[in-house]
Structures are given as C-alpha cells and as structure tokens.
Short mmCIF file of C-alpha atoms in Angstrom, two decimals:
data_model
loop_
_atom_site.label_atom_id
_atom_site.label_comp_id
_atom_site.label_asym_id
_atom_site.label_seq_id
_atom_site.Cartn_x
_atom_site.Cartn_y
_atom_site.Cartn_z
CA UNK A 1 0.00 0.00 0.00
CA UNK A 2 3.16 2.39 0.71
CA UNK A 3 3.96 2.32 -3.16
CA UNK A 4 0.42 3.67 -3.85
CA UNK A 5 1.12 6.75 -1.99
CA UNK A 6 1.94 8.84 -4.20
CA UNK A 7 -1.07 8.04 -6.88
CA UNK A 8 -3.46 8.03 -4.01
CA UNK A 9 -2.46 11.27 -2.79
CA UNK A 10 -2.11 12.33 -6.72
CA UNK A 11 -5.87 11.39 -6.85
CA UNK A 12 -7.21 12.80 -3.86
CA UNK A 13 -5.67 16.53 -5.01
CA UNK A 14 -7.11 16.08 -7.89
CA UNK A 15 -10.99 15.39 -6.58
CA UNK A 16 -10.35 18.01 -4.55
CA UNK A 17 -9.72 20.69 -7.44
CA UNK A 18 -12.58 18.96 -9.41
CA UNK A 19 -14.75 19.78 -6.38
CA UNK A 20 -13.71 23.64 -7.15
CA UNK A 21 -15.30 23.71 -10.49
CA UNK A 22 -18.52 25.16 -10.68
CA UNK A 23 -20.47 25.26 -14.12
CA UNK A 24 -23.06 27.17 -15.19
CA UNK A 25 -25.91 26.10 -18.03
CA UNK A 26 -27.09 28.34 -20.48
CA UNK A 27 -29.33 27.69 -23.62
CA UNK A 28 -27.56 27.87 -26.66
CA UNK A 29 -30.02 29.69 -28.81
CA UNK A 30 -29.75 32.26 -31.69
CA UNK A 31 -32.86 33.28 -33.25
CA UNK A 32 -33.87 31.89 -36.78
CA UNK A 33 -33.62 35.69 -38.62
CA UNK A 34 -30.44 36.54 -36.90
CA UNK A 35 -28.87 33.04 -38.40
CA UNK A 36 -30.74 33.97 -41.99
CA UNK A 37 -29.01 37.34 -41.66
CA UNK A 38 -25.62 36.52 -40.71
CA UNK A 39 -25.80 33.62 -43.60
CA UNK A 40 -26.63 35.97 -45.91
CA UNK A 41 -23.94 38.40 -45.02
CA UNK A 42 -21.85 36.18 -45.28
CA UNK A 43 -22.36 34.93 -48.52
CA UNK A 44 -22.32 38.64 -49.90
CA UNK A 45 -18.81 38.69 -48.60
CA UNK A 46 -17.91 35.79 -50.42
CA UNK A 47 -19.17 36.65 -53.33
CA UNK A 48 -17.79 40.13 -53.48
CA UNK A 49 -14.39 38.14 -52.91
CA UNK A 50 -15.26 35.83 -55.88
CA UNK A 51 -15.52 38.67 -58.25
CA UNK A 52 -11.75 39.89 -57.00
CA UNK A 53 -10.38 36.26 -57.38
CA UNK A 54 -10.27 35.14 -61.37
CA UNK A 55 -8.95 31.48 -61.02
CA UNK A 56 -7.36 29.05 -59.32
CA UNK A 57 -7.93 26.38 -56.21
CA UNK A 58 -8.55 28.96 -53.88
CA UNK A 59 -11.75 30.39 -56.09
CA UNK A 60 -12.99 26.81 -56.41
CA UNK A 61 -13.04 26.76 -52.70
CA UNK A 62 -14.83 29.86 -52.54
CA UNK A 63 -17.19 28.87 -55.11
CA UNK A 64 -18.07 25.80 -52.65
CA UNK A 65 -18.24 28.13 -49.66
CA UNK A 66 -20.44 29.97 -51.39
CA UNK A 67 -22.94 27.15 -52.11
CA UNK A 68 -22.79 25.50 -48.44
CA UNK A 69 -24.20 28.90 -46.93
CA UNK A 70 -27.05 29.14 -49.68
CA UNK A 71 -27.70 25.72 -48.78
CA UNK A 72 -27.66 26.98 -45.33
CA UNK A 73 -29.39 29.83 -45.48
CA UNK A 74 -32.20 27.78 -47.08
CA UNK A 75 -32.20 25.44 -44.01
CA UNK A 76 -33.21 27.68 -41.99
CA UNK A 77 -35.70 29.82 -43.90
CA UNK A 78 -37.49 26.80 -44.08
CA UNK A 79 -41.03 26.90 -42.33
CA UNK A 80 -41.61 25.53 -39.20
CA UNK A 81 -44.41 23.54 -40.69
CA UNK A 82 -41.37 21.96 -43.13
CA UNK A 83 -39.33 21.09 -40.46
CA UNK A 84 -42.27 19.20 -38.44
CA UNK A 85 -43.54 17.69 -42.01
CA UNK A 86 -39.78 16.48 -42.70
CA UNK A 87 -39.35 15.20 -39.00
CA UNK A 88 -42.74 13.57 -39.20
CA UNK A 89 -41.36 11.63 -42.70
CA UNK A 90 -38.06 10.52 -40.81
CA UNK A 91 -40.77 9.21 -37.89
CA UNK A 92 -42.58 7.29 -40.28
CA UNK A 93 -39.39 5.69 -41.83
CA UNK A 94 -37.68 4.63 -38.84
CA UNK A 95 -41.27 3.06 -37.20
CA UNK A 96 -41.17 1.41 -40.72
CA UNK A 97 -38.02 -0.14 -40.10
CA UNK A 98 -37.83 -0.80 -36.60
CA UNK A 99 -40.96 -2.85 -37.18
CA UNK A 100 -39.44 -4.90 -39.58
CA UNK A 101 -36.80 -5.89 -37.28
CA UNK A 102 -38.97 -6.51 -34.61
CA UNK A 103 -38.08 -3.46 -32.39
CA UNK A 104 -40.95 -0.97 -32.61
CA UNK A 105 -42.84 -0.22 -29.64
CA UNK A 106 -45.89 -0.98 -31.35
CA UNK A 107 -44.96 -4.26 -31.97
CA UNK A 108 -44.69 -4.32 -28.07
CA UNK A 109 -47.71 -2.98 -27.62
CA UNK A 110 -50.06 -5.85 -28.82
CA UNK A 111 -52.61 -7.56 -26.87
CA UNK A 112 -51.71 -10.09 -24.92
CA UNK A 113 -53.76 -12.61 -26.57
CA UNK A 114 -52.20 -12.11 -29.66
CA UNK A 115 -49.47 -14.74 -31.04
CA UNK A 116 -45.65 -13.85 -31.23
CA UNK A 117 -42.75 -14.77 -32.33
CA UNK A 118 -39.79 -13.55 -30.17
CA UNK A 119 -36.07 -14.60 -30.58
CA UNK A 120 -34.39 -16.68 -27.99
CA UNK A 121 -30.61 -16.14 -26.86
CA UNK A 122 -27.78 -17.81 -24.82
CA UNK A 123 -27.69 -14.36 -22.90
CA UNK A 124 -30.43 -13.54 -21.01
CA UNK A 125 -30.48 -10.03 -21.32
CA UNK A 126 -30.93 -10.74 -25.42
CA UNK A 127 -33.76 -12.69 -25.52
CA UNK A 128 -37.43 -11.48 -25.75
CA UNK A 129 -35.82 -8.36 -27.45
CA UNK A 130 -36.95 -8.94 -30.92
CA UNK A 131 -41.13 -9.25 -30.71
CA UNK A 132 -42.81 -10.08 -33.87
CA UNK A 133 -46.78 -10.15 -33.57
CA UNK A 134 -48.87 -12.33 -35.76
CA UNK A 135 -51.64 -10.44 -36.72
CA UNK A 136 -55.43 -11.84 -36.59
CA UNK A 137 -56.18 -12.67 -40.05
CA UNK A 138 -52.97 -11.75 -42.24
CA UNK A 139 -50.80 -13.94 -43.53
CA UNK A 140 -46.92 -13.46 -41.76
CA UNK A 141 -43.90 -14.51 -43.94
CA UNK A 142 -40.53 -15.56 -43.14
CA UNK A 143 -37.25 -15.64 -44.33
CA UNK A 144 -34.67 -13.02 -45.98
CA UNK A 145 -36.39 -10.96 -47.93
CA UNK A 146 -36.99 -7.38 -47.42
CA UNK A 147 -40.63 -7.46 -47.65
CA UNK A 148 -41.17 -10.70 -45.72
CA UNK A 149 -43.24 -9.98 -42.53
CA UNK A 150 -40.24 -11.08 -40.37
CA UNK A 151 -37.04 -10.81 -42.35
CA UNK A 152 -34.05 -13.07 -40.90
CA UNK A 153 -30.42 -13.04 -42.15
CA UNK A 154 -27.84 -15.49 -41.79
CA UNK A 155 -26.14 -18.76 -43.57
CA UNK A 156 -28.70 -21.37 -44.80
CA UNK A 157 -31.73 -18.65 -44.62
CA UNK A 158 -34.00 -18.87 -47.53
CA UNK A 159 -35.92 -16.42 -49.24
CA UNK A 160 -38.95 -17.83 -48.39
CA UNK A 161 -39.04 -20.05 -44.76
CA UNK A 162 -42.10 -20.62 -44.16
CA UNK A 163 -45.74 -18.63 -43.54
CA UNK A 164 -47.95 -18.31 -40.81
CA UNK A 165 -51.12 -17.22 -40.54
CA UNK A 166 -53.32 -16.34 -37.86
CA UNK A 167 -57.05 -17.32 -37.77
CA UNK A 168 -58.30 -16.53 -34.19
CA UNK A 169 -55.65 -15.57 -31.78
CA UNK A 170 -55.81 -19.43 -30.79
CA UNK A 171 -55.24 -21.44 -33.99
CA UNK A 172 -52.48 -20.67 -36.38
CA UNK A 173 -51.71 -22.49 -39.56
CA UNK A 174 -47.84 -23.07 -40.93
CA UNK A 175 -47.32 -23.16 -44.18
CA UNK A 176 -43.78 -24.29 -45.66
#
C-alpha cells in the first residue's frame, strides 16, 4: 500500500480541485432571422471576394463556400411547418423499419392474446428483445427478404421459410 502513496495522494488533489469547479448552463439559442441574416452576409462577402479572385484552387473553394451557406441559409428559412412535415417523414421511416426488425414499440404494444414470435438467446439479457406479432387474419412470412413480414439473415436462410397465418388468436396455420 506504501507504493500507492503517491497516486493516491495524486488522486485525492485532484478530486479536490474537481470539487472547485462550478459550471453554469445556459441555452444555446440564436434566433432563426439573426442566423438567416448573418448567412446571408456572409455569402455577400464571399461573393464580393469571388468577383476579385479570377482562377485558381482557392476560387474553387470559394465557389463551394459559397454554395454551403445558400444551402444553409435555405435550411433555416425553411417553415416551421417543413421542419415538423420532414421530422414527421423521418418518424414514419424509422417506425417502418424498426418494425421490420422486430423493435418498434408498437410491436410491443399488442394484446396479450395475440401470437408472437420472439427470438431466444444464450444471454439472457438478449432474448425477448426482438417481438414479432402475428396479426389476426394476415398472412406473416418468413425468411430473408426485405418485404417478408419477419425478415431473418444469416447462412442457410431462404428467401422464403415458411408462412404463418393467424385465424383466431388461438389457432395458427404453418405453411412451408
């Protein structure tokens, strides 16, 4: 414990100066027309240095400049409305995809009378993770492709597994 010393005592000073710090939070915010503004400044500038330049690597990299900020600039002149629309698309997408891999909370969501499959793992923190439902009345395929209703990937996995459908919560038929 004697050869420790020194890196104890090297750690305790150094809790002890951590303990000093003190932080304060503040909201990072700039308003939507100042950004728009400064943007477009910005790309005035450039420009008016574009004219002075007539060739060369260093105009091409203005020229690019140039283009990021209008691309910029157009970012944020976008509606609010946009935004939410194009946030609402991304929503969709990913629900889309998580439920194809089993991971959507809707797909955790189902009644408790309603069949599943769920994957089974060695660890026991893994398994029950992936929940696929078997919906009343449709028709649930399996196997690698993208548009089966559970889509599996691995060595020996066919394109088409197998099929099974759900007639009343209670019965389901397997087709192969």
């Amino acid at each position: 414990a004697a050869s420790n010393l020194d890196e104890t005592l090297g750690t305790m000073r150094f809790a002890q100066s951590v303990k000093k710090i003190k932080t304060k939070a503040a909201k990072n915010q700039e308003a939507v027309g100042e950004k728009v503004e400064s943007l477009m400044e910005e790309v005035q500038r450039l420009k008016e240095k574009l004219d002075t330049h007539q060739e060369g690597e260093e105009l091409l990299e203005i020229q690019a400049d140039v283009e990021y900020r209008q691309k910029e600039m157009e970012k944020w002149e976008a509606s609010l409305e946009q935004q939410r629309e194009a946030a609402r698309a991304r929503d969709t997408e990913r629900l889309k995809a998580l439920t194809q891999i089993g991971l959507a909370k809707r797909a955790m969501q189902v009644s408790p009378d309603t069949p599943r499959l769920l994957n089974i793992s060695d660890d026991p923190s893994l398994s029950g993770c992936l929940i696929f439902p078997i919906p009343k009345g449709k028709r649930t395929t399996i196997g690698s492709g993208r548009q089966r209703g559970v889509c599996l990937q691995g060595l020996n996995v066919r394109h088409f597994m197998c099929s099974i459908t759900n007639t009343s919560d209670t019965e389901l038929i397997l087709d192969t």
